[in-house]
């Protein structure tokens, strides 16, 4: 699967990056963050 940056996808979907990352984790995706 291709890697995509959460903030880029969130911007396209008009969502908050944190909310999108939380939703992706709930769906079973591995989400990494630099912090």
CSV table of N, CA and C in Angstrom, one decimal:
chain,number,residue,atom,x,y,z
A,1,UNK,N,0.8,-1.2,0.0
A,1,UNK,CA,0.0,0.0,0.0
A,1,UNK,C,0.9,1.2,0.0
A,2,UNK,N,0.5,2.2,-0.7
A,2,UNK,CA,1.3,3.5,-0.8
A,2,UNK,C,1.1,4.3,0.5
A,3,UNK,N,2.2,4.9,0.8
A,3,UNK,CA,2.2,5.8,2.0
A,3,UNK,C,1.6,7.1,1.7
A,4,UNK,N,0.8,7.6,2.6
A,4,UNK,CA,0.2,9.0,2.4
A,4,UNK,C,0.4,9.7,3.7
A,5,UNK,N,0.6,11.0,3.6
A,5,UNK,CA,0.7,11.8,4.7
A,5,UNK,C,-0.7,12.2,5.3
A,6,UNK,N,-0.9,12.0,6.5
A,6,UNK,CA,-2.2,12.2,7.2
A,6,UNK,C,-2.6,13.6,7.0
A,7,UNK,N,-1.7,14.6,7.2
A,7,UNK,CA,-2.2,16.0,7.0
A,7,UNK,C,-2.6,16.3,5.6
A,8,UNK,N,-2.0,15.7,4.6
A,8,UNK,CA,-2.4,16.0,3.2
A,8,UNK,C,-3.8,15.4,3.0
A,9,UNK,N,-4.1,14.2,3.4
A,9,UNK,CA,-5.4,13.6,3.2
A,9,UNK,C,-6.4,14.3,4.0
A,10,UNK,N,-6.1,14.7,5.3
A,10,UNK,CA,-7.1,15.4,6.1
A,10,UNK,C,-7.4,16.7,5.4
A,11,UNK,N,-6.5,17.4,4.8
A,11,UNK,CA,-6.8,18.7,4.1
A,11,UNK,C,-7.7,18.5,3.0
A,12,UNK,N,-7.5,17.4,2.2
A,12,UNK,CA,-8.4,17.1,1.1
A,12,UNK,C,-9.8,16.7,1.6
A,13,UNK,N,-9.9,16.1,2.7
A,13,UNK,CA,-11.2,15.7,3.3
A,13,UNK,C,-11.8,16.8,4.2
A,14,UNK,N,-11.1,17.9,4.3
A,14,UNK,CA,-11.6,19.0,5.2
A,14,UNK,C,-11.8,18.4,6.7
A,15,UNK,N,-10.8,17.7,7.1
A,15,UNK,CA,-10.9,17.1,8.5
A,15,UNK,C,-9.6,17.5,9.3
A,16,UNK,N,-9.7,17.4,10.6
A,16,UNK,CA,-8.6,17.6,11.5
A,16,UNK,C,-7.7,16.4,11.4
A,17,UNK,N,-6.4,16.6,11.3
A,17,UNK,CA,-5.4,15.5,11.2
A,17,UNK,C,-5.5,14.5,12.3
A,18,UNK,N,-5.7,15.0,13.5
A,18,UNK,CA,-5.8,14.1,14.7
A,18,UNK,C,-7.1,13.2,14.6
A,19,UNK,N,-8.2,13.8,14.2
A,19,UNK,CA,-9.4,13.0,14.0
A,19,UNK,C,-9.3,12.0,13.0
A,20,UNK,N,-8.7,12.3,11.9
A,20,UNK,CA,-8.5,11.4,10.8
A,20,UNK,C,-7.6,10.2,11.2
A,21,UNK,N,-6.5,10.5,11.9
A,21,UNK,CA,-5.6,9.5,12.4
A,21,UNK,C,-6.3,8.6,13.4
A,22,UNK,N,-7.1,9.1,14.3
A,22,UNK,CA,-7.9,8.3,15.2
A,22,UNK,C,-8.8,7.4,14.5
A,23,UNK,N,-9.5,7.9,13.4
A,23,UNK,CA,-10.4,7.1,12.7
A,23,UNK,C,-9.7,6.0,11.9
A,24,UNK,N,-8.6,6.3,11.3
A,24,UNK,CA,-7.8,5.3,10.6
A,24,UNK,C,-7.3,4.2,11.5
A,25,UNK,N,-6.9,4.5,12.8
A,25,UNK,CA,-6.5,3.5,13.7
A,25,UNK,C,-7.6,2.6,14.1
A,26,UNK,N,-8.8,3.2,14.2
A,26,UNK,CA,-10.0,2.4,14.6
A,26,UNK,C,-10.3,1.4,13.4
A,27,UNK,N,-10.0,1.8,12.2
A,27,UNK,CA,-10.2,0.9,11.1
A,27,UNK,C,-9.1,-0.2,10.9
A,28,UNK,N,-8.1,-0.1,11.7
A,28,UNK,CA,-7.0,-1.1,11.7
A,28,UNK,C,-5.8,-0.7,11.0
A,29,UNK,N,-5.7,0.5,10.5
A,29,UNK,CA,-4.5,1.0,9.8
A,29,UNK,C,-3.4,1.4,10.8
A,30,UNK,N,-2.2,1.2,10.4
A,30,UNK,CA,-1.0,1.6,11.3
A,30,UNK,C,-0.7,3.1,10.9
A,31,UNK,N,-0.8,3.9,11.9
A,31,UNK,CA,-0.6,5.3,11.7
A,31,UNK,C,0.6,5.7,12.6
A,32,UNK,N,1.6,6.3,11.9
A,32,UNK,CA,2.8,6.8,12.6
A,32,UNK,C,2.7,8.3,12.7
A,33,UNK,N,3.3,8.8,13.7
A,33,UNK,CA,3.4,10.2,13.8
A,33,UNK,C,4.8,10.6,14.4
A,34,UNK,N,5.2,11.7,14.0
A,34,UNK,CA,6.6,12.2,14.3
A,34,UNK,C,6.7,12.7,15.7
A,35,UNK,N,5.7,12.9,16.4
A,35,UNK,CA,5.7,13.5,17.8
A,35,UNK,C,5.9,12.5,18.8
